[in-house]
Structure formats: structure tokens, C-alpha cells
Short mmCIF file of C-alpha atoms and ligand atoms in Angstrom, two decimals:
data_model
loop_
_atom_site.label_atom_id
_atom_site.label_comp_id
_atom_site.label_asym_id
_atom_site.label_seq_id
_atom_site.Cartn_x
_atom_site.Cartn_y
_atom_site.Cartn_z
CA MET A 480 7.85 -11.57 9.59
CA TRP A 481 10.34 -12.38 12.38
CA GLU A 482 8.88 -13.35 15.73
CA SER A 483 10.58 -10.38 17.35
CA ASP A 484 8.80 -8.15 14.84
CA ALA A 485 5.46 -9.56 15.98
CA ASP A 486 6.36 -8.74 19.61
CA LEU A 487 7.35 -5.26 18.53
CA LEU A 488 4.12 -4.64 16.67
CA ALA A 489 2.09 -5.94 19.61
CA ARG A 490 3.40 -2.99 21.67
CA VAL A 491 1.71 -0.49 19.38
CA ASP A 492 -1.85 0.77 19.78
CA LYS A 493 -2.82 1.01 16.11
CA SER A 494 -5.53 3.57 16.84
CA LYS A 495 -2.90 6.03 18.05
CA LEU A 496 -0.46 5.71 15.18
CA PRO A 497 0.60 8.82 13.28
CA ARG A 498 -0.60 8.85 9.69
CA HIS A 499 2.56 10.43 8.34
CA VAL A 500 6.06 10.05 9.83
CA ALA A 501 9.05 11.99 8.50
CA ILE A 502 12.65 11.17 9.35
CA ILE A 503 15.87 13.17 9.18
CA MET A 504 18.39 10.33 9.00
CA ASP A 505 21.27 12.22 10.59
CA GLY A 506 24.64 11.18 11.99
CA ASN A 507 26.03 8.79 9.37
CA GLY A 508 29.30 10.68 9.01
CA ARG A 509 29.94 11.11 12.74
CA TRP A 510 29.06 7.47 13.40
CA ALA A 511 31.64 6.36 10.83
CA ASN A 512 34.34 8.78 11.98
CA GLY A 513 33.85 7.62 15.54
CA ARG A 514 34.78 4.12 14.40
CA GLY A 515 37.78 5.19 12.38
CA LEU A 516 35.85 4.60 9.15
CA LEU A 517 35.31 6.90 6.19
CA ARG A 518 32.09 8.95 6.19
CA ASN A 519 30.81 6.94 3.23
CA ALA A 520 30.81 3.79 5.35
CA GLY A 521 28.29 5.60 7.55
CA HIS A 522 26.01 6.22 4.57
CA THR A 523 26.24 2.55 3.58
CA ALA A 524 25.28 1.55 7.11
CA GLY A 525 22.47 4.15 6.97
CA VAL A 526 20.89 2.41 3.99
CA LYS A 527 20.67 -0.81 6.03
CA THR A 528 18.85 1.07 8.78
CA LEU A 529 16.47 2.58 6.23
CA LYS A 530 15.58 -0.89 4.92
CA LYS A 531 14.68 -2.06 8.45
CA ILE A 532 12.62 1.03 9.24
CA LEU A 533 10.69 0.82 5.96
CA GLN A 534 9.95 -2.84 6.70
CA THR A 535 8.64 -1.86 10.15
CA ALA A 536 6.46 0.82 8.55
CA VAL A 537 5.11 -1.82 6.15
CA ASN A 538 4.40 -4.24 9.01
CA LEU A 539 2.61 -1.49 10.93
CA LYS A 540 0.69 -0.43 7.82
CA LEU A 541 1.74 3.19 8.30
CA GLU A 542 0.07 5.47 5.80
CA ALA A 543 3.10 7.59 4.86
CA LEU A 544 6.83 7.62 5.60
CA THR A 545 9.08 10.38 4.28
CA VAL A 546 12.87 10.28 4.55
CA TYR A 547 15.41 13.02 3.86
CA ALA A 548 17.97 11.38 1.58
CA PHE A 549 19.62 14.42 -0.01
CA SER A 550 18.96 18.10 0.54
CA THR A 551 19.35 21.00 -1.87
CA GLU A 552 22.26 22.06 0.39
CA ASN A 553 24.01 18.66 0.27
CA TRP A 554 25.52 19.55 -3.15
CA LYS A 555 27.97 21.67 -1.12
CA ARG A 556 29.64 18.51 0.26
CA PRO A 557 32.89 17.27 -1.27
CA HIS A 558 32.41 15.92 -4.78
CA THR A 559 33.48 12.42 -3.75
CA GLU A 560 30.80 12.23 -1.03
CA VAL A 561 28.09 13.56 -3.39
CA GLU A 562 29.12 11.00 -6.01
CA PHE A 563 29.03 8.25 -3.42
CA LEU A 564 25.54 9.25 -2.23
CA MET A 565 24.27 9.23 -5.83
CA HIS A 566 25.77 5.80 -6.36
CA LEU A 567 24.23 4.53 -3.11
CA PHE A 568 20.85 5.97 -4.03
CA SER A 569 20.74 4.31 -7.44
CA ASP A 570 22.09 1.06 -6.04
CA TYR A 571 19.40 1.13 -3.35
CA LEU A 572 16.59 1.69 -5.86
CA GLU A 573 17.90 -0.94 -8.23
CA ARG A 574 18.22 -3.50 -5.44
CA GLU A 575 15.10 -2.75 -3.40
CA LYS A 576 12.43 -1.70 -5.87
CA ARG A 577 11.18 -5.23 -6.53
CA GLU A 578 10.80 -6.03 -2.82
CA MET A 579 9.15 -2.67 -2.16
CA HIS A 580 6.70 -3.42 -4.95
CA GLU A 581 5.96 -6.87 -3.47
CA ASN A 582 5.32 -5.12 -0.15
CA ASN A 583 2.72 -2.91 -1.86
CA VAL A 584 4.85 0.21 -1.15
CA ARG A 585 4.23 3.25 -3.33
CA ILE A 586 7.46 5.18 -3.76
CA LYS A 587 7.47 8.84 -4.67
CA PHE A 588 10.29 11.35 -4.90
CA LEU A 589 10.08 14.81 -3.40
CA GLY A 590 12.27 17.60 -4.69
CA ARG A 591 13.99 18.56 -7.90
CA THR A 592 15.29 15.88 -10.20
CA GLU A 593 16.93 17.75 -13.05
CA ASP A 594 20.44 17.85 -11.60
CA PHE A 595 20.64 14.07 -11.17
CA SER A 596 22.23 12.01 -13.93
CA PRO A 597 19.86 10.94 -16.74
CA ALA A 598 20.30 7.30 -15.65
CA LEU A 599 19.31 8.07 -12.04
CA GLN A 600 16.37 10.19 -13.20
CA LYS A 601 15.17 7.27 -15.33
CA LEU A 602 15.53 4.84 -12.42
CA MET A 603 13.51 7.19 -10.21
CA ARG A 604 10.81 7.54 -12.86
CA ASP A 605 10.70 3.79 -13.49
CA SER A 606 10.52 2.95 -9.77
CA ALA A 607 7.68 5.42 -9.21
CA GLU A 608 5.88 4.11 -12.30
CA LEU A 609 6.26 0.48 -11.18
CA MET A 610 4.64 1.21 -7.81
CA LYS A 611 2.19 3.93 -8.75
CA ASN A 612 -0.93 1.82 -8.24
CA ASN A 613 0.21 0.29 -4.95
CA THR A 614 -2.01 0.96 -1.96
CA GLY A 615 0.35 0.33 0.98
CA VAL A 616 2.84 2.67 2.63
CA LYS A 617 3.38 5.91 0.76
CA PHE A 618 7.17 6.03 0.87
CA ASN A 619 8.50 9.46 -0.02
CA VAL A 620 12.20 9.87 -0.64
CA ALA A 621 13.22 13.52 -0.48
CA ALA A 622 16.15 13.85 -2.88
CA ASP A 623 17.56 17.22 -3.95
CA TYR A 624 14.81 18.48 -1.71
CA GLY A 625 14.53 21.74 0.20
CA GLY A 626 11.39 22.99 1.92
CA GLN A 627 11.97 26.58 0.78
CA ASP A 628 12.67 25.44 -2.76
CA GLU A 629 9.41 23.44 -2.78
CA ILE A 630 7.41 26.46 -1.55
CA VAL A 631 9.04 28.75 -4.13
CA ARG A 632 8.23 26.25 -6.91
CA VAL A 633 4.56 26.25 -5.87
CA ALA A 634 4.47 30.07 -5.55
CA ARG A 635 5.91 30.40 -9.07
CA LYS A 636 3.40 27.97 -10.51
CA LEU A 637 0.43 29.74 -8.91
CA ALA A 638 1.84 33.17 -9.89
CA ARG A 639 2.09 31.98 -13.50
CA GLN A 640 -1.54 30.81 -13.39
CA ALA A 641 -2.61 34.15 -11.89
CA ALA A 642 -0.65 36.11 -14.52
CA ALA A 643 -2.34 34.06 -17.24
CA GLY A 644 -5.73 34.94 -15.75
CA GLU A 645 -6.45 31.30 -14.84
CA LEU A 646 -6.50 31.92 -11.09
CA SER A 647 -7.54 34.86 -8.98
CA PRO A 648 -4.98 35.70 -6.23
CA GLU A 649 -7.86 35.91 -3.73
CA ASP A 650 -8.73 32.30 -4.45
CA ILE A 651 -5.31 31.05 -3.31
CA SER A 652 -5.88 29.17 -0.07
CA ALA A 653 -3.76 26.92 2.12
CA GLN A 654 -5.52 23.95 0.48
CA ILE A 655 -4.83 25.16 -3.07
CA PHE A 656 -1.19 25.68 -2.07
CA ALA A 657 -0.90 22.23 -0.44
CA ASP A 658 -2.40 20.62 -3.53
CA GLU A 659 0.64 21.79 -5.52
CA LEU A 660 3.30 20.59 -3.07
CA ASP A 661 5.36 17.48 -3.82
CA THR A 662 3.29 15.73 -1.12
CA ALA A 663 -0.07 16.65 -2.72
CA GLY A 664 -2.84 14.29 -1.64
CA GLN A 665 -0.95 13.04 1.41
CA PRO A 666 -1.69 13.90 5.04
CA PRO A 667 0.49 16.51 6.77
CA VAL A 668 3.39 15.21 8.85
CA ASP A 669 2.23 14.07 12.30
CA LEU A 670 5.59 13.00 13.68
CA LEU A 671 9.08 14.16 12.77
CA ILE A 672 12.02 12.06 13.97
CA ARG A 673 15.62 13.29 13.88
CA THR A 674 18.54 11.13 14.94
CA SER A 675 22.02 11.93 16.24
CA GLY A 676 21.28 14.68 18.73
CA GLU A 677 20.67 17.61 16.36
CA MET A 678 17.48 19.55 16.97
CA ARG A 679 16.78 21.43 13.77
CA LEU A 680 14.44 21.14 10.81
CA SER A 681 17.19 21.79 8.22
CA ASN A 682 14.82 22.97 5.50
CA PHE A 683 12.82 19.71 5.58
CA LEU A 684 9.06 19.73 4.89
CA LEU A 685 8.59 23.30 6.16
CA TRP A 686 4.93 23.48 5.15
CA GLN A 687 3.97 19.91 6.01
CA THR A 688 5.36 19.99 9.58
CA ALA A 689 3.23 22.98 10.68
CA TYR A 690 1.64 20.89 13.46
CA ALA A 691 4.05 17.96 13.61
CA GLU A 692 5.21 16.49 16.91
CA PHE A 693 9.01 16.29 17.13
CA TRP A 694 10.98 13.34 18.51
CA PHE A 695 14.75 13.46 18.89
CA THR A 696 17.31 10.86 19.85
CA ASP A 697 21.08 10.97 20.33
CA THR A 698 21.39 7.66 18.48
CA PRO A 699 23.12 8.12 15.12
CA TRP A 700 21.09 6.90 12.13
CA PRO A 701 23.20 3.75 11.48
CA GLU A 702 22.38 2.54 15.00
CA PHE A 703 18.71 3.54 15.01
CA THR A 704 16.55 0.44 15.49
CA PRO A 705 12.96 -0.63 14.76
CA GLU A 706 12.54 -0.75 18.59
CA GLN A 707 13.38 2.95 18.83
CA PHE A 708 11.11 3.68 15.89
CA VAL A 709 8.27 1.98 17.77
CA ASP A 710 9.24 3.92 20.94
CA ALA A 711 8.80 7.15 18.98
CA LEU A 712 5.42 6.02 17.65
CA ILE A 713 4.24 5.09 21.15
CA ASP A 714 5.48 8.40 22.51
CA PHE A 715 3.54 10.16 19.76
CA GLY A 716 0.39 8.29 20.84
CA ASN A 717 0.74 9.80 24.31
CA ARG A 718 1.08 13.41 23.16
CA SER A 719 -1.77 15.87 23.53
CA ARG A 720 -2.30 17.56 20.17
CA ARG A 721 -4.39 20.70 20.21
CA PHE A 722 -3.68 22.28 16.82
CA GLY A 723 -3.84 25.73 18.38
CA ALA A 724 -7.17 25.10 20.12
CA LEU A 725 -7.89 24.21 23.75
CA ASN A 726 -8.57 20.71 25.02
C1 FPP B 955 23.02 12.65 7.24
O1 FPP B 955 24.20 12.19 7.81
C2 FPP B 955 22.65 11.84 6.13
C3 FPP B 955 22.64 12.25 4.83
C4 FPP B 955 23.03 13.58 4.35
C5 FPP B 955 22.23 11.35 3.78
C6 FPP B 955 21.24 10.33 4.21
C7 FPP B 955 21.46 9.18 3.37
C8 FPP B 955 21.30 7.89 3.72
C9 FPP B 955 20.78 7.39 4.99
C10 FPP B 955 21.66 6.86 2.76
C11 FPP B 955 21.23 7.12 1.39
C12 FPP B 955 19.77 7.18 1.23
C13 FPP B 955 19.13 6.49 0.30
C14 FPP B 955 17.66 6.65 0.13
C15 FPP B 955 19.84 5.54 -0.53
P1 FPP B 955 25.44 13.16 7.79
O2 FPP B 955 26.31 12.77 6.67
O3 FPP B 955 24.96 14.57 7.77
O4 FPP B 955 26.10 12.81 9.15
P2 FPP B 955 26.89 13.80 10.08
O5 FPP B 955 25.92 14.83 10.56
O6 FPP B 955 27.35 12.89 11.17
O7 FPP B 955 28.00 14.37 9.27
#
């Protein structure tokens, strides 16, 4: 750990940390364009930021970190950008999986996988398998993920069970539903961070953010720092969360 990291961690009151932080890593393209670079250069820079933020989460012993890497709507981007993101994703997993494993990170993928190339699907499966018994940060990478798509998948599964007589519709509860989500067994999102000045949820973790606190910054994702990440966590610790009740 760098000394500056130790200083950073010392700023945090561990008892007030969120259990689950989700991040919409937005602004890669605009950051690159603003520098006269191609959008893909922004995504490459974004991966470097992700590495630093995951390391900070590991140092802080966060319980869960979820990042939005590729949405179900991102297929609508130009083919060359989609191809580049796929390449970056597989390159990232190939390069980082060993270090993640050494850091006791447990990676999991949220979303659909069937439209990814067989090689990428295998890499995702192998990475998850390698880390499945790890007990550190639960690192969820949302890839070909959409919150509505996830909810529809669960609804279909439960409807099939009901039609087969295995489940009574009256028995379907919020808990039974949550147990079928891609995040089953993980705490709901406490804090949602979005970079680059946009203030939308963009079909991310619709169910899991029901009571999340939101934290926005104008900083584009490639320039987002561990210091800002810690600022967001400290800010979260000062929020009054009532979950619909009174204080
Ligand atoms: C949003 O920026 C970012 C994405 C759609 C992809 C996020 C991907 C990364 C940070 C790198 C790849 C991730 C992994 C896990 C390897 P944008 O392109 O929407 O930026 P803009 O709003 O400025 O156009």
C-alpha cells in the first residue's frame, strides 16, 4: 500500500461505510473528445481509473462494488466502439484476474452473457470460477446489463415456476424476487456514484437502488480519483437514511 493510500484510508470512519457501492463510470467519450483524442482512448483511460478504485475498495474492505461496464443499450453504439469495448473488457480480465484473486476479490458478472463471443464468455466463466471462494470485496461487473431486463428475467423465471405448480403467486415476495436477481445474496446498493455531470440511473440496478443514496460529480470517469471516491464515502456517512420511516 502506498503511504498516500494509508492517509486516505485514515480519513474514513469504517463504521459509517456503505456496504454496497455502485458506480456509473460515465464520461469517457467526452473526456477523450475534449482532448482531441478518439472516444476509445477515453475507455482505455477509464480502465486505469477502475483499477485504482477497485484497489481502494480492497484497501477499505468494502463489502460490494458494482460497476456498469456495458449496458443492454450500448449495443446501439457504432460497431467499432462496441468491438473496442469487448476487446478492452477481455484484455482487462486477462490482465487483472490474477491480481484480483491475490487481493481476495470475488468477481461476478451481472447481466446477459449469450451475445458475447464464446471466448469472452469462457474468460468470464473462468474468472468467476477462479475467485468464487474468495471472501473479500464482491466485485460485480455489469456487462450486457439492464435493470429492466434483469427484472423481466426474474419475472419469467417465477412465472414459469408458478405455471408448473411449483410456486403459488401469493407466495412471491420482495425477498423471493431479490433472491433471483443477478445480485442474489448481496446487500442492496447503499451508495450510487455517477461521474461526468449526468444525473440519471440509465437502467442500472433498478431494484437494488430502491433506497440508495446518490452522489454525483462533474468529473469525467478517466479523471475520477481515489480521493473523490473517499469523499463520496464520507459524504454517505453523513447522510440521514430513514428508509421511509421517521427519525
Ligand atoms: C461511459 O462513458 C462508459 C461506458 C459506456 C463504458 C464503461 C467502460 C469502461 C470504464 C471501460 C471498460 C470496462 C471494463 C470493465 C473493462 P461514455 O462512453 O458513455 O462517455 P460519454 O458519455 O462521454 O460519451
